[in-house]
CSV table of C-alpha atoms in Angstrom, one decimal:
chain,number,residue,atom,x,y,z
R,1,UNK,CA,143.2,139.4,142.6
R,2,UNK,CA,143.8,136.4,144.7
R,3,UNK,CA,142.8,132.9,143.6
R,4,UNK,CA,140.0,132.9,146.3
R,5,UNK,CA,138.7,136.2,145.0
R,6,UNK,CA,138.8,134.9,141.4
R,7,UNK,CA,136.9,131.8,142.4
R,8,UNK,CA,134.3,133.8,144.4
R,9,UNK,CA,133.9,136.1,141.4
R,10,UNK,CA,133.3,133.2,139.0
R,11,UNK,CA,130.8,131.5,141.4
R,12,UNK,CA,128.8,134.8,141.5
R,13,UNK,CA,128.4,134.9,137.7
R,14,UNK,CA,126.1,131.8,137.3
R,15,UNK,CA,124.0,129.7,139.7
R,16,UNK,CA,125.5,126.6,138.2
R,17,UNK,CA,129.0,127.4,139.3
R,18,UNK,CA,130.4,126.8,142.8
R,19,UNK,CA,130.1,123.2,143.6
R,20,UNK,CA,132.5,120.4,142.9
R,21,UNK,CA,130.5,119.2,139.9
R,22,UNK,CA,127.9,120.7,137.7
R,23,UNK,CA,124.3,119.3,138.1
R,24,UNK,CA,122.8,119.3,134.7
R,25,UNK,CA,119.3,118.1,133.9
R,26,UNK,CA,118.5,116.3,130.7
R,27,UNK,CA,115.0,116.5,129.3
R,28,UNK,CA,113.0,113.5,128.4
R,29,UNK,CA,113.3,112.8,124.7
R,30,UNK,CA,116.7,114.4,124.2
R,31,UNK,CA,120.2,113.2,123.6
R,32,UNK,CA,123.0,115.2,125.1
R,33,UNK,CA,126.0,115.9,122.8
R,34,UNK,CA,129.3,116.6,124.7
R,35,UNK,CA,132.4,117.9,123.0
R,36,UNK,CA,135.7,119.2,124.3
R,37,UNK,CA,138.4,121.3,122.6
R,38,UNK,CA,141.7,122.6,123.9
R,39,UNK,CA,143.7,125.6,122.5
R,40,UNK,CA,147.3,126.1,123.7
R,41,UNK,CA,149.4,129.2,123.2
R,42,UNK,CA,152.2,128.6,120.6
R,43,UNK,CA,150.5,125.4,119.5
R,44,UNK,CA,147.1,126.7,118.3
R,45,UNK,CA,147.5,130.4,118.5
R,46,UNK,CA,150.0,133.2,119.3
R,47,UNK,CA,149.3,136.0,121.7
R,48,UNK,CA,150.1,138.6,119.0
R,49,UNK,CA,147.0,137.4,117.0
R,50,UNK,CA,144.4,139.0,119.3
R,51,UNK,CA,143.6,140.0,122.8
R,52,UNK,CA,143.3,137.4,125.5
R,53,UNK,CA,139.5,137.7,125.7
R,54,UNK,CA,139.3,137.3,121.9
R,55,UNK,CA,141.5,134.2,122.0
R,56,UNK,CA,139.3,132.7,124.7
R,57,UNK,CA,136.2,133.3,122.6
R,58,UNK,CA,137.9,131.8,119.6
R,59,UNK,CA,138.7,128.7,121.6
R,60,UNK,CA,135.1,128.4,122.8
R,61,UNK,CA,133.9,128.8,119.2
R,62,UNK,CA,136.1,125.9,118.2
R,63,UNK,CA,134.5,123.6,120.8
R,64,UNK,CA,131.0,124.8,119.9
R,65,UNK,CA,131.5,124.3,116.2
R,66,UNK,CA,132.4,120.7,116.7
R,67,UNK,CA,128.8,120.0,117.7
R,68,UNK,CA,127.0,122.7,115.7
R,69,UNK,CA,127.1,120.5,112.6
R,70,UNK,CA,125.3,117.8,114.6
R,71,UNK,CA,122.2,119.9,115.0
R,72,UNK,CA,122.6,120.7,118.7
R,73,UNK,CA,121.0,123.6,120.6
R,74,UNK,CA,123.2,125.5,123.0
R,75,UNK,CA,122.9,124.4,126.6
R,76,UNK,CA,126.1,124.6,128.8
R,77,UNK,CA,129.8,125.0,128.6
R,78,UNK,CA,132.5,124.1,131.1
R,79,UNK,CA,135.8,126.0,131.0
R,80,UNK,CA,139.3,125.4,132.1
R,81,UNK,CA,141.2,128.6,131.9
R,82,UNK,CA,145.0,128.4,132.3
R,83,UNK,CA,146.7,131.8,132.2
R,84,UNK,CA,150.1,133.2,133.2
R,85,UNK,CA,150.3,135.7,136.0
R,86,UNK,CA,150.8,138.6,133.7
R,87,UNK,CA,147.2,138.0,132.4
R,88,UNK,CA,145.6,137.8,135.9
R,89,UNK,CA,144.4,141.5,135.5
R,90,UNK,CA,142.5,140.5,132.4
R,91,UNK,CA,140.8,137.5,134.1
R,92,UNK,CA,137.4,139.3,134.4
R,93,UNK,CA,137.6,140.6,130.8
R,94,UNK,CA,138.3,137.1,129.6
R,95,UNK,CA,135.4,135.6,131.6
R,96,UNK,CA,132.9,138.4,130.6
R,97,UNK,CA,133.8,137.8,126.9
R,98,UNK,CA,133.2,134.1,127.3
R,99,UNK,CA,129.9,134.7,129.1
R,100,UNK,CA,128.7,137.2,126.3
R,101,UNK,CA,129.7,134.7,123.6
R,102,UNK,CA,128.0,131.9,125.4
R,103,UNK,CA,124.8,134.0,125.7
R,104,UNK,CA,124.9,134.8,121.9
R,105,UNK,CA,125.3,131.1,121.1
R,106,UNK,CA,122.8,129.9,123.7
R,107,UNK,CA,125.3,128.4,126.2
R,108,UNK,CA,125.3,129.0,129.9
R,109,UNK,CA,128.6,128.6,131.9
R,110,UNK,CA,128.2,125.6,134.2
R,111,UNK,CA,131.6,125.5,135.9
R,112,UNK,CA,135.2,124.4,135.2
R,113,UNK,CA,138.6,125.1,136.6
R,114,UNK,CA,141.3,127.7,136.6
R,115,UNK,CA,145.0,127.4,137.0
R,116,UNK,CA,148.2,129.5,136.8
R,117,UNK,CA,150.3,128.4,133.8
R,118,UNK,CA,153.4,129.4,131.9
R,119,UNK,CA,151.4,129.8,128.7
R,120,UNK,CA,147.7,130.5,128.0
R,121,UNK,CA,145.6,127.4,127.5
R,122,UNK,CA,141.8,127.2,127.2
R,123,UNK,CA,139.9,124.0,127.4
R,124,UNK,CA,136.2,123.9,126.8
R,125,UNK,CA,133.6,121.2,127.1
R,126,UNK,CA,130.3,122.1,125.4
R,127,UNK,CA,127.1,120.2,126.3
R,128,UNK,CA,124.1,120.6,123.9
R,129,UNK,CA,120.8,118.9,123.4
R,130,UNK,CA,119.2,117.4,120.3
R,131,UNK,CA,115.9,115.6,120.0
R,132,UNK,CA,116.4,111.9,120.7
R,133,UNK,CA,117.8,110.1,117.6
R,134,UNK,CA,118.1,113.4,115.6
R,135,UNK,CA,121.8,114.1,116.0
R,136,UNK,CA,123.3,114.6,112.6
R,137,UNK,CA,126.2,112.1,112.5
R,138,UNK,CA,129.0,111.9,110.0
R,139,UNK,CA,127.6,108.7,108.4
R,140,UNK,CA,124.3,110.6,107.8
R,141,UNK,CA,125.8,113.9,106.6
R,142,UNK,CA,125.3,115.1,103.0
R,143,UNK,CA,127.4,117.5,100.9
């Protein structure tokens, strides 16, 4: 699959994907929580641990868990998928696994970036909403 075909495919999977930036509406009375997390092959995981789609979902879960403790409701995620050429054939499987995980957790893909790389790297930004002033912060957490 060529890069153009890949980008066209991704743009067809969500109405939020395809522009140079995501347009995301915030509701009155909400605070948006934004978290990012990166996972790099041979630093955070090894390919032998799981399939590429499973590793991508694991990386998305790491980003989502950073804000889950703050009481957020799923909203959107942005993804940067960096994969070596030998994984290009798995690109759709990776993306579909991410979309399915996002649906289960209440997140819609809102865009991102793709790149060819020597190693796998997944970077996710998760955007969630909480009622204004209700985010559970570390200084307010209880054991």
